[in-house]
GROMACS .gro file of C-alpha atoms in nm:
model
  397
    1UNK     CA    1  -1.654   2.882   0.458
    2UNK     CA    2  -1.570   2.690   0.137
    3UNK     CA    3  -1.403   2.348   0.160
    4UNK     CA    4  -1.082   2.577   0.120
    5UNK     CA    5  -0.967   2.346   0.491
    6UNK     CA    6  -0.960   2.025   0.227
    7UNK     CA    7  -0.779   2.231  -0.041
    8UNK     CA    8  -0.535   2.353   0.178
    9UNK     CA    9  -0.455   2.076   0.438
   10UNK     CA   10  -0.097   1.997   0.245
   11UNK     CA   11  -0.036   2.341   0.256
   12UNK     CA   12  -0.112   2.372   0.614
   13UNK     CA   13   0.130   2.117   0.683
   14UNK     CA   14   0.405   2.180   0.441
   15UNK     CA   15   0.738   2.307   0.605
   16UNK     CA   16   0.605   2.202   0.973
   17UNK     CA   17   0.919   2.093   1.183
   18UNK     CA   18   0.593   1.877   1.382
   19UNK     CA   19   0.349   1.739   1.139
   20UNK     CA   20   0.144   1.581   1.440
   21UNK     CA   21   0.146   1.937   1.644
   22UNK     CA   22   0.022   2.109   1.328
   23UNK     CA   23  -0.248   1.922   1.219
   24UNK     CA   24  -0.368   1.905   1.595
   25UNK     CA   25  -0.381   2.297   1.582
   26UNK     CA   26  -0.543   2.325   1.250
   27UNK     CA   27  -0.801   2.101   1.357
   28UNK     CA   28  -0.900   2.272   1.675
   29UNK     CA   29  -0.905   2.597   1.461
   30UNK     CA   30  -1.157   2.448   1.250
   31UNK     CA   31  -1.385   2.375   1.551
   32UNK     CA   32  -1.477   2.662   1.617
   33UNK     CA   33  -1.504   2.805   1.214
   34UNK     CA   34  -1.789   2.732   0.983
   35UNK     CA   35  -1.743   2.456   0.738
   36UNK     CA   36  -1.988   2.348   0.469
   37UNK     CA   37  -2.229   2.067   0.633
   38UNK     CA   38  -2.180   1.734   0.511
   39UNK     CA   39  -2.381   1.443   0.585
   40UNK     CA   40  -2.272   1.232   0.851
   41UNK     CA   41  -2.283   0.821   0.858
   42UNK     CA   42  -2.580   0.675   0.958
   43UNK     CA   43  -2.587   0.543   1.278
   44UNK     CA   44  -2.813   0.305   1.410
   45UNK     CA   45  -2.921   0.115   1.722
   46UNK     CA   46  -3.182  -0.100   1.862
   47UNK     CA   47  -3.500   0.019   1.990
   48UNK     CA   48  -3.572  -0.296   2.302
   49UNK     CA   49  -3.918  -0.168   2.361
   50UNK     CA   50  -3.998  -0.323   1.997
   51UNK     CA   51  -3.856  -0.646   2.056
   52UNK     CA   52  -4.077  -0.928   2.231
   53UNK     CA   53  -3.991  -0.994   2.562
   54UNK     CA   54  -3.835  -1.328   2.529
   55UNK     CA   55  -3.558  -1.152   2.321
   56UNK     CA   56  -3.487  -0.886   2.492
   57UNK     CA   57  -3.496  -1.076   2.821
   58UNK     CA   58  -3.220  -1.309   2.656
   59UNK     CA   59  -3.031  -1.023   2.551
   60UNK     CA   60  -2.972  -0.893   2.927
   61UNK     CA   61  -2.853  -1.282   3.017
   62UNK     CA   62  -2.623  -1.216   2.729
   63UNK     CA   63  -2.463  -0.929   2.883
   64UNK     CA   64  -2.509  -1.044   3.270
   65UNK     CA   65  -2.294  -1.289   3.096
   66UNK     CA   66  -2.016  -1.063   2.930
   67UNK     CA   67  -2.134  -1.250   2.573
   68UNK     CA   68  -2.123  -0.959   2.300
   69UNK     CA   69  -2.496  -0.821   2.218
   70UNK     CA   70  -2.535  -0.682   1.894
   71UNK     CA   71  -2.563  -0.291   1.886
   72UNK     CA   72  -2.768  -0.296   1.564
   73UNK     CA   73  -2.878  -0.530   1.329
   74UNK     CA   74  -2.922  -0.311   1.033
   75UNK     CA   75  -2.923  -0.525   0.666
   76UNK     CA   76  -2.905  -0.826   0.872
   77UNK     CA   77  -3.132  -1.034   0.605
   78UNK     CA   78  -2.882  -0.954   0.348
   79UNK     CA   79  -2.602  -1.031   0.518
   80UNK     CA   80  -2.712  -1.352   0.606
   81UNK     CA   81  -2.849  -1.401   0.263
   82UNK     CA   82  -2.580  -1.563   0.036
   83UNK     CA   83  -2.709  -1.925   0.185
   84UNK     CA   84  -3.076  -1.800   0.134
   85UNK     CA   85  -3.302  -1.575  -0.052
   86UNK     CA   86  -3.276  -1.268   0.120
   87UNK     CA   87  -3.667  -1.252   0.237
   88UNK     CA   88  -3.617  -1.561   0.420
   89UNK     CA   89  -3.261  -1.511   0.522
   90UNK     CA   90  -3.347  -1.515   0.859
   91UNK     CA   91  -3.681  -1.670   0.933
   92UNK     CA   92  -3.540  -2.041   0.989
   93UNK     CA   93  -3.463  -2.120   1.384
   94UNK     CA   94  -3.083  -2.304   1.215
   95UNK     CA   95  -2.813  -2.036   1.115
   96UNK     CA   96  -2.535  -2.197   0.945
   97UNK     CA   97  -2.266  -2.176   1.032
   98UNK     CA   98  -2.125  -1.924   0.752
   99UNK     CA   99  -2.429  -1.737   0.828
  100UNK     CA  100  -2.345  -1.649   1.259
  101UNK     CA  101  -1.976  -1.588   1.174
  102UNK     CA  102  -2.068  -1.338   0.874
  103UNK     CA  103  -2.352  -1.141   1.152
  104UNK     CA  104  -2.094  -1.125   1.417
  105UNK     CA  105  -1.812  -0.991   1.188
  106UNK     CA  106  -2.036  -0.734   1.001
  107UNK     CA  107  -2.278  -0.640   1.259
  108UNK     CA  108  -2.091  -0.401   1.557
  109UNK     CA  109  -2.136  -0.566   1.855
  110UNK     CA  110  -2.046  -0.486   2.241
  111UNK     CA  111  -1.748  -0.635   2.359
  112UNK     CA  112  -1.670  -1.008   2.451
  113UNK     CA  113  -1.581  -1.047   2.820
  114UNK     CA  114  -1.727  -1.382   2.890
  115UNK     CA  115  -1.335  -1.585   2.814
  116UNK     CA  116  -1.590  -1.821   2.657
  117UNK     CA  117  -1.439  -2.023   2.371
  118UNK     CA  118  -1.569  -2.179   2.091
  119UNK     CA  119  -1.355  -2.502   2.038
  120UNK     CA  120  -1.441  -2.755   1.823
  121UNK     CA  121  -1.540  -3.000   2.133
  122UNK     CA  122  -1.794  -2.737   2.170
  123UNK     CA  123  -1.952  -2.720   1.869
  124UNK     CA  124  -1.983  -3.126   1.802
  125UNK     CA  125  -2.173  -3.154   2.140
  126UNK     CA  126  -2.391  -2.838   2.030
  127UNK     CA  127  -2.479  -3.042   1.680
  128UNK     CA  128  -2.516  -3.334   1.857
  129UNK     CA  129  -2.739  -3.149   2.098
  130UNK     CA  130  -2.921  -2.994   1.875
  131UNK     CA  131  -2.993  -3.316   1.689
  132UNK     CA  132  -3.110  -3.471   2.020
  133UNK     CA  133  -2.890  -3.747   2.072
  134UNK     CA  134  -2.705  -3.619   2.330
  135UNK     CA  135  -2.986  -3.634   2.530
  136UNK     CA  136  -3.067  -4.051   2.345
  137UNK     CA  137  -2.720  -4.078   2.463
  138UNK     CA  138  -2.725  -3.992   2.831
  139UNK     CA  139  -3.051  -4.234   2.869
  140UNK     CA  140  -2.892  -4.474   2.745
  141UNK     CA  141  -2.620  -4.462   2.965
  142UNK     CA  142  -2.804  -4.455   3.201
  143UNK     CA  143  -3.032  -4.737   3.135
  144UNK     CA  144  -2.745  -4.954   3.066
  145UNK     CA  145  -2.521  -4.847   3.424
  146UNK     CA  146  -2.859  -4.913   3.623
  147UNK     CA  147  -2.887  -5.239   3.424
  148UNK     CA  148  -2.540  -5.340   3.522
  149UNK     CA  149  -2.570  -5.256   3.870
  150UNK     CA  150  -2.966  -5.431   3.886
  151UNK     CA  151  -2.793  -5.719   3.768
  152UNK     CA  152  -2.500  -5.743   3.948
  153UNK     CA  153  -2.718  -5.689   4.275
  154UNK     CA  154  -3.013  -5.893   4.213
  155UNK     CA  155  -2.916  -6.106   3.923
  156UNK     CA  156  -2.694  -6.328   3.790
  157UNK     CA  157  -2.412  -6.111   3.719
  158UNK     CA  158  -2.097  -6.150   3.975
  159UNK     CA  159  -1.950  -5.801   4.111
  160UNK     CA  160  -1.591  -5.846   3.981
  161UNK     CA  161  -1.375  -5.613   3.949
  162UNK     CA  162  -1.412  -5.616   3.603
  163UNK     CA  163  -1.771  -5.520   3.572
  164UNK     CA  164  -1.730  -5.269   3.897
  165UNK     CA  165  -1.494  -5.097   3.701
  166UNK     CA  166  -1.746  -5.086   3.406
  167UNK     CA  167  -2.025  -4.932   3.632
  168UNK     CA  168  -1.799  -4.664   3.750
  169UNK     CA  169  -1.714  -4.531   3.364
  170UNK     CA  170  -2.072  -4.547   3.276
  171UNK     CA  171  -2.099  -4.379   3.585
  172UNK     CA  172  -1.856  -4.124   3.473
  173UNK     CA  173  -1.968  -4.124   3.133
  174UNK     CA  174  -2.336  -4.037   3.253
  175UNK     CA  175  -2.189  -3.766   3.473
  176UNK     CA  176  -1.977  -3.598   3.180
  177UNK     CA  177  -2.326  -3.656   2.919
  178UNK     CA  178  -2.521  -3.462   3.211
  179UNK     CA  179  -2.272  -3.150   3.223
  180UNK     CA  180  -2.217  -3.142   2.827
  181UNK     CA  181  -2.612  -3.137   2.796
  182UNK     CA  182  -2.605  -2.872   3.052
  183UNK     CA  183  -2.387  -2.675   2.913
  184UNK     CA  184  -2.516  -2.719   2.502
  185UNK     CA  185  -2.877  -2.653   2.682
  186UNK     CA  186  -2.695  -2.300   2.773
  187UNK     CA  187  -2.542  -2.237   2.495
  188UNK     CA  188  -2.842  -2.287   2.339
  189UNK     CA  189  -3.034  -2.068   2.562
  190UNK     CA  190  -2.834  -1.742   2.513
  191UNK     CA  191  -2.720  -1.817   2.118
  192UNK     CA  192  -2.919  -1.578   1.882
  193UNK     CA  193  -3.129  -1.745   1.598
  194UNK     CA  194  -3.246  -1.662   1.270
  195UNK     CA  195  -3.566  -1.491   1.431
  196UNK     CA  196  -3.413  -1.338   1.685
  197UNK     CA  197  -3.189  -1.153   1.400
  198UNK     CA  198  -3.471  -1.094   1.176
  199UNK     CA  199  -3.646  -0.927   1.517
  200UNK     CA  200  -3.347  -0.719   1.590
  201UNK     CA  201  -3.319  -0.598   1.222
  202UNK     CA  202  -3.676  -0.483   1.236
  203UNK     CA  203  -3.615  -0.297   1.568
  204UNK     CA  204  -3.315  -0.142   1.476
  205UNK     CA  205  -3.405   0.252   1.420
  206UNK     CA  206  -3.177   0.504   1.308
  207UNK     CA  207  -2.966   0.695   1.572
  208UNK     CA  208  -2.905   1.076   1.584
  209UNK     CA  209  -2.595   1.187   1.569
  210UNK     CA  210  -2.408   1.444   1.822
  211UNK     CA  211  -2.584   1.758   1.897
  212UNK     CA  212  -2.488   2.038   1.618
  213UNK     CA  213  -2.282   2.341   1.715
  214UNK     CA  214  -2.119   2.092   1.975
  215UNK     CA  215  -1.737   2.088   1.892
  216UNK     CA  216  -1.817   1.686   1.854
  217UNK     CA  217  -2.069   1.746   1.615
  218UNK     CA  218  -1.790   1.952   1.413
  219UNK     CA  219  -1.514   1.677   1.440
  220UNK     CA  220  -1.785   1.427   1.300
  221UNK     CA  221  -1.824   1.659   0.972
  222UNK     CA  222  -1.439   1.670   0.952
  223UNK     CA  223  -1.398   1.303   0.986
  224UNK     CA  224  -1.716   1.195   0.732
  225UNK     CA  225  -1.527   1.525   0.481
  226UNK     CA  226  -1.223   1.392   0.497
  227UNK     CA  227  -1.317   1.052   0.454
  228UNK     CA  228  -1.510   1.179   0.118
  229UNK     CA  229  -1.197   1.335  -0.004
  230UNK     CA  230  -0.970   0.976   0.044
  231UNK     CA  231  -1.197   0.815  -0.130
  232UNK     CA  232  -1.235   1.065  -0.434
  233UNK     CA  233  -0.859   1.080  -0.467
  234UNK     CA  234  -0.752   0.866  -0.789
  235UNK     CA  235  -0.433   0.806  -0.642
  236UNK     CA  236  -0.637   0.575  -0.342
  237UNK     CA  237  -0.763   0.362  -0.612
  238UNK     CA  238  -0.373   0.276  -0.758
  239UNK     CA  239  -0.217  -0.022  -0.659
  240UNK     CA  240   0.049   0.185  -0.485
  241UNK     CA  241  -0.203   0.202  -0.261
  242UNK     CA  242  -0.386  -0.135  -0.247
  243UNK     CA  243  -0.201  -0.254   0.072
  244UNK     CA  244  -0.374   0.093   0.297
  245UNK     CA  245  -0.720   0.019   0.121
  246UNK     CA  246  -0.704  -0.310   0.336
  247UNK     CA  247  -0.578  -0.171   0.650
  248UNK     CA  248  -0.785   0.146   0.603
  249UNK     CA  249  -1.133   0.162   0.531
  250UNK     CA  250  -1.218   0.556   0.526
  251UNK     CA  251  -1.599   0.556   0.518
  252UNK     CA  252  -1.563   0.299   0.856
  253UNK     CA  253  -1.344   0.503   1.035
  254UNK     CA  254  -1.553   0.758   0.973
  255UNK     CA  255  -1.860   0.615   1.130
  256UNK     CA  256  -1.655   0.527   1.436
  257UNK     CA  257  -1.579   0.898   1.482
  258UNK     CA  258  -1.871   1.003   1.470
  259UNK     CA  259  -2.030   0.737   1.667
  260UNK     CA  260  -1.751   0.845   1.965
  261UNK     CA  261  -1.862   1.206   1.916
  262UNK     CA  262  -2.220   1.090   1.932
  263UNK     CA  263  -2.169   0.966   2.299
  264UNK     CA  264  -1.931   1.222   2.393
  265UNK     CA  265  -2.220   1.478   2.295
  266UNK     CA  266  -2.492   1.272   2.504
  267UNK     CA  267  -2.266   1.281   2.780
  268UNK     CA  268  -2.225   1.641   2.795
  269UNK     CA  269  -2.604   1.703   2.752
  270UNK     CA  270  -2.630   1.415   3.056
  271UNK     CA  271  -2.463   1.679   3.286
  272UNK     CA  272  -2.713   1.919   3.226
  273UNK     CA  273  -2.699   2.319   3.322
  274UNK     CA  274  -2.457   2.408   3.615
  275UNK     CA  275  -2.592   2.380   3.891
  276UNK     CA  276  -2.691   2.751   4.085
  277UNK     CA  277  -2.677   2.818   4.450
  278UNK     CA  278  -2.452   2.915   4.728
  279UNK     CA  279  -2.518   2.590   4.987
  280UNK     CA  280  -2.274   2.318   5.021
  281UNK     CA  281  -2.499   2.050   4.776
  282UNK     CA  282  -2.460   2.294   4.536
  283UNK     CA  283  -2.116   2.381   4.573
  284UNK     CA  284  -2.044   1.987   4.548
  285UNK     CA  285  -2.255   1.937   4.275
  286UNK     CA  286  -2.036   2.198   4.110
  287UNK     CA  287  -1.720   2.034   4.195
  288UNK     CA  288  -1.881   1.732   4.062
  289UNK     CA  289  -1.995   1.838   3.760
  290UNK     CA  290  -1.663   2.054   3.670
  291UNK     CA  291  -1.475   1.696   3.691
  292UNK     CA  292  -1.724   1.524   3.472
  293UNK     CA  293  -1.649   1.818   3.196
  294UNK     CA  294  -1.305   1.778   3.237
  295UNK     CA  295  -1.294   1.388   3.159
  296UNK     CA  296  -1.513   1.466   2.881
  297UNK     CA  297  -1.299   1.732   2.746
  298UNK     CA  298  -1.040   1.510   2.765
  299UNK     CA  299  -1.213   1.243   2.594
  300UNK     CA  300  -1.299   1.478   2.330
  301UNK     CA  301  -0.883   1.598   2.283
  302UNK     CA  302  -0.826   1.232   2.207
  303UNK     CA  303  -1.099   1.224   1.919
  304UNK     CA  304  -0.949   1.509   1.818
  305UNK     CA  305  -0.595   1.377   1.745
  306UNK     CA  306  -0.757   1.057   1.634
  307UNK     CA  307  -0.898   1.319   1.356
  308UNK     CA  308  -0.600   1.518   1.322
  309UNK     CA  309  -0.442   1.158   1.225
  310UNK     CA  310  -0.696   1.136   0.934
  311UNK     CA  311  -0.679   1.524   0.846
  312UNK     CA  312  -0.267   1.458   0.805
  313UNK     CA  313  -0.336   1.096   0.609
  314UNK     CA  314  -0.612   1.288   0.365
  315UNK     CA  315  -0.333   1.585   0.317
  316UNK     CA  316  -0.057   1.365   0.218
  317UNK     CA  317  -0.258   1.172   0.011
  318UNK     CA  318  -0.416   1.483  -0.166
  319UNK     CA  319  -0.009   1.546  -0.244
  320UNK     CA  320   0.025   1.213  -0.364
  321UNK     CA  321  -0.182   1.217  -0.572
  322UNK     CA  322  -0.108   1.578  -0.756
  323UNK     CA  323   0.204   1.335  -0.829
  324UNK     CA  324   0.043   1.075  -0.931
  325UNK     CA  325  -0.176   1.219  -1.197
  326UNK     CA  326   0.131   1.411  -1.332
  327UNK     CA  327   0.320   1.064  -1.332
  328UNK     CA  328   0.029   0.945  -1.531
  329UNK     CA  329   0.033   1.237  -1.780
  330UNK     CA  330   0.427   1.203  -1.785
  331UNK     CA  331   0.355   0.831  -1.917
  332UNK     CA  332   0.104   0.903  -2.186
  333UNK     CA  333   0.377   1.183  -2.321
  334UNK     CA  334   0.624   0.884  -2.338
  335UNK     CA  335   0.374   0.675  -2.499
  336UNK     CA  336   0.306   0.936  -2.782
  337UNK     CA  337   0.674   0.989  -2.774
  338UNK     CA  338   0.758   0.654  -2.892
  339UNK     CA  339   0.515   0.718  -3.173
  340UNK     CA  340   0.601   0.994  -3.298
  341UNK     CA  341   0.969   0.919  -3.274
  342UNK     CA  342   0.926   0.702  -3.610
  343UNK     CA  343   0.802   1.010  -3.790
  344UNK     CA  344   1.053   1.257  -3.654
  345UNK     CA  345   1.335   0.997  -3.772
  346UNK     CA  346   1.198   1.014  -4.068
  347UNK     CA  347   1.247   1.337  -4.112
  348UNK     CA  348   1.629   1.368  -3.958
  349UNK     CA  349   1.522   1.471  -3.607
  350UNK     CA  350   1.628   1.191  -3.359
  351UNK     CA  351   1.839   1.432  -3.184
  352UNK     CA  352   1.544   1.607  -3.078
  353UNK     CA  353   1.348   1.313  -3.020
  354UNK     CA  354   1.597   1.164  -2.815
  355UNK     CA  355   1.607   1.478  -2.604
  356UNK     CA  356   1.303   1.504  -2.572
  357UNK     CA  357   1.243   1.140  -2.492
  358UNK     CA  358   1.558   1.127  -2.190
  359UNK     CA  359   1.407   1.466  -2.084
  360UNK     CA  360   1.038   1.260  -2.038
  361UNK     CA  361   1.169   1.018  -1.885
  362UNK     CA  362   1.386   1.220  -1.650
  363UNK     CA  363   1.064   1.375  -1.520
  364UNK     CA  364   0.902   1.011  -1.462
  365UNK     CA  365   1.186   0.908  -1.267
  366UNK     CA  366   1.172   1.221  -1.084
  367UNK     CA  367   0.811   1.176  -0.999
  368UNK     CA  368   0.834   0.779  -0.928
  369UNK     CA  369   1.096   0.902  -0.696
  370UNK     CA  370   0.881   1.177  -0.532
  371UNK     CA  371   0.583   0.927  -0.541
  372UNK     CA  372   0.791   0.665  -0.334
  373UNK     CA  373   0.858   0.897  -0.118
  374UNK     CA  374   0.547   1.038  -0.033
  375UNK     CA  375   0.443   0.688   0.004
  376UNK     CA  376   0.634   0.618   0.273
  377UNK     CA  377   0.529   0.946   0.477
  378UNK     CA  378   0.170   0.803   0.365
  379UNK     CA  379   0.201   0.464   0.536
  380UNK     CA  380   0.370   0.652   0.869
  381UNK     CA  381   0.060   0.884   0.941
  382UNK     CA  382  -0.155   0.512   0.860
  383UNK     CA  383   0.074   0.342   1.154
  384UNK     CA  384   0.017   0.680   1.345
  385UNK     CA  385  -0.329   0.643   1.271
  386UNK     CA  386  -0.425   0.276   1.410
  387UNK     CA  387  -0.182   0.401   1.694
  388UNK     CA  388  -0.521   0.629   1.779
  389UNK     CA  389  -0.805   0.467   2.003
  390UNK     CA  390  -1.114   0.511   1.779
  391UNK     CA  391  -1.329   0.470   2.028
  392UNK     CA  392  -1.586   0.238   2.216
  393UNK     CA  393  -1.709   0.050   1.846
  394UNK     CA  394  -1.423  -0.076   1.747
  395UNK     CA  395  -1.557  -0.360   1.595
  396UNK     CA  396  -1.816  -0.203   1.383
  397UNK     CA  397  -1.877  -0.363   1.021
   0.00000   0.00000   0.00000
């Protein structure tokens, strides 16, 4: 089967009292009819038996933790590199600070269910950690309170209240140093370095993607398609349209498709065959496994209308932008118009020009009208759209 399903999808859905329930159906139909492969985004994940022990060790205190562990660390180097060259990107301990904030909002990561914060208390005690003077400063503290107290003791010193009430803030002061180091030297412990990126890059290996002939492995080629088409469509490009490039990035939502699909498919190769036999463990294990198919299928009906969102988005826009290019042809004719209307004068023929002219710009107004319209059904199937759970990478990059 041609890519007639892309050429078509406005047609599909022209006329249909319930966009939603249409597309739906059409997209189930297409799961089970052949469509012209296309290749699907490249997913990717860490191989642990290739990282040294150390790492990987800190990586399960990271999630024993509920701190987010990245699930690949493909082109780390370069996205680390605007502070660096990018063959060294990574190979100093120190990250700046530009540099951990640009990994953890371009790498996809697992999610963050530690409630830990990162205030700005927090991060002057890290520096200050790091530098090793929080560690000068709770010695010297220290030195100073059991000073104080020698003194007042066995020395000179009287115990007013006055320097009693100067031992207990040191005191407290010492006490406060003590958790603050303890807490940096944790921090510290579980945060990832330079190394430890440039070690994750270089055991991140590329991931297959669901099984083929699996109705998951079709949605993925109808997501990564459609997502093509979006992107080819001039109209996308306008600035009509700048405001859904940044809410929408086609090519990502893509990927998170077909990285859902990808574990939907694992699961349902997890479950293996059904199990045979007449006994009671095998009538269980029946049971069981007949539940397990049933979550996934329903798993698998919410891709679907998560795809079915995208299929409706990619039709409207393929409408769009039929009007769009005629609105742009429509605007060259006026251009030319205006030109040649100095020679037709010329030659006694503004009447004609003029008709010709209103009858232009009649059309422009029509299409600028159809366009605005079409715009706004555009940016209700994008609401609809983020509406949809995209599944468990949500925060991919």
């Amino acid at each position: 089967m041609a890519r007639d399903w892309l050429t078509d999808a406005q047609a599909a859905l022209t006329g249909a009292d319930d966009r939603v329930t249409a597309s739906e159906t059409r997209i189930n139909e297409l799961l089970a009819a052949p469509i012209d492969p296309v290749p699907l985004p490249q997913q990717s994940t860490i191989d642990r038996t290739r990282l040294p022990k150390a790492l990987a060790a800190k990586l399960v205190r990271r999630e024993a933790q509920g701190l987010p562990v990245p699930r690949h660390a493909h082109n780390a180097s370069a996205i680390a590199a605007p502070d660096s060259s990018t063959s060294d990107a990574l190979t100093g301990s120190a990250l700046t600070r530009r540099q951990r904030d640009a990994l953890r909002a371009q790498l996809p990561h697992t999610e963050d269910t530690s409630g830990r914060t990162d205030s700005m208390l927090d991060r002057f005690v890290d520096a200050f950690h790091a530098s090793g003077r929080l560690a000068t400063l709770r010695n010297l503290l220290a030195v100073v309170a059991v000073g104080l107290a020698a003194a007042m003791l066995f020395g000179p010193l009287e115990p007013s209240p006055s320097t009693i009430a100067a031992i207990a803030a040191l005191a407290w002061a010492l006490l406060f140093a003590a958790v603050a180091e303890e807490r940096a030297e944790n921090r510290a412990d579980l945060a990832l370095s330079g190394p430890d990126y440039w070690a994750l890059e270089h055991a991140t290996v590329a991931e297959p993607g669901p099984e083929p002939g699996t109705p998951e492995h079709q949605l993925a080629q109808i997501a990564a398609a459609l997502a093509a088409q979006i992107t080819a469509c001039p109209a996308w490009a306008s600035d009509d349209l700048s405001v859904h490039r940044i809410q929408l990035d086609p090519d990502a939502e893509a990927a998170q498709i077909t990285a859902h699909a990808t574990e939907i498919s694992r699961a349902r190769d997890a479950l293996g065959p059904t199990p045979d036999g007449d006994g009671d463990a095998a009538l269980r294990a029946r049971i069981q496994r007949a539940g397990n198919e049933q979550i996934l299928d329903t798993v698998t009906a919410s891709l679907t209308r998560r795809v079915a969102a995208l299929y409706r988005y990619a039709a409207e826009l393929s409408a769009l932008n039929t009007d769009y290019l005629a609105l742009q042809a429509v605007e060259r004719s006026l251009t030319a118009s205006s030109h040649l209307g100095n020679l037709v004068r010329q030659t006694g023929g503004d009447e004609l020009t003029v008709r010709h002219l209103d009858r232009l710009t009649a059309d422009a107004r029509d299409l600028h009208a159809a366009i605005t319209t079409r715009l706004q059904i555009l940016t209700g199937d994008l609401t609809a759209l983020h509406e949809l759970p995209a599944g468990p990478d949500d925060n991919h990059a």
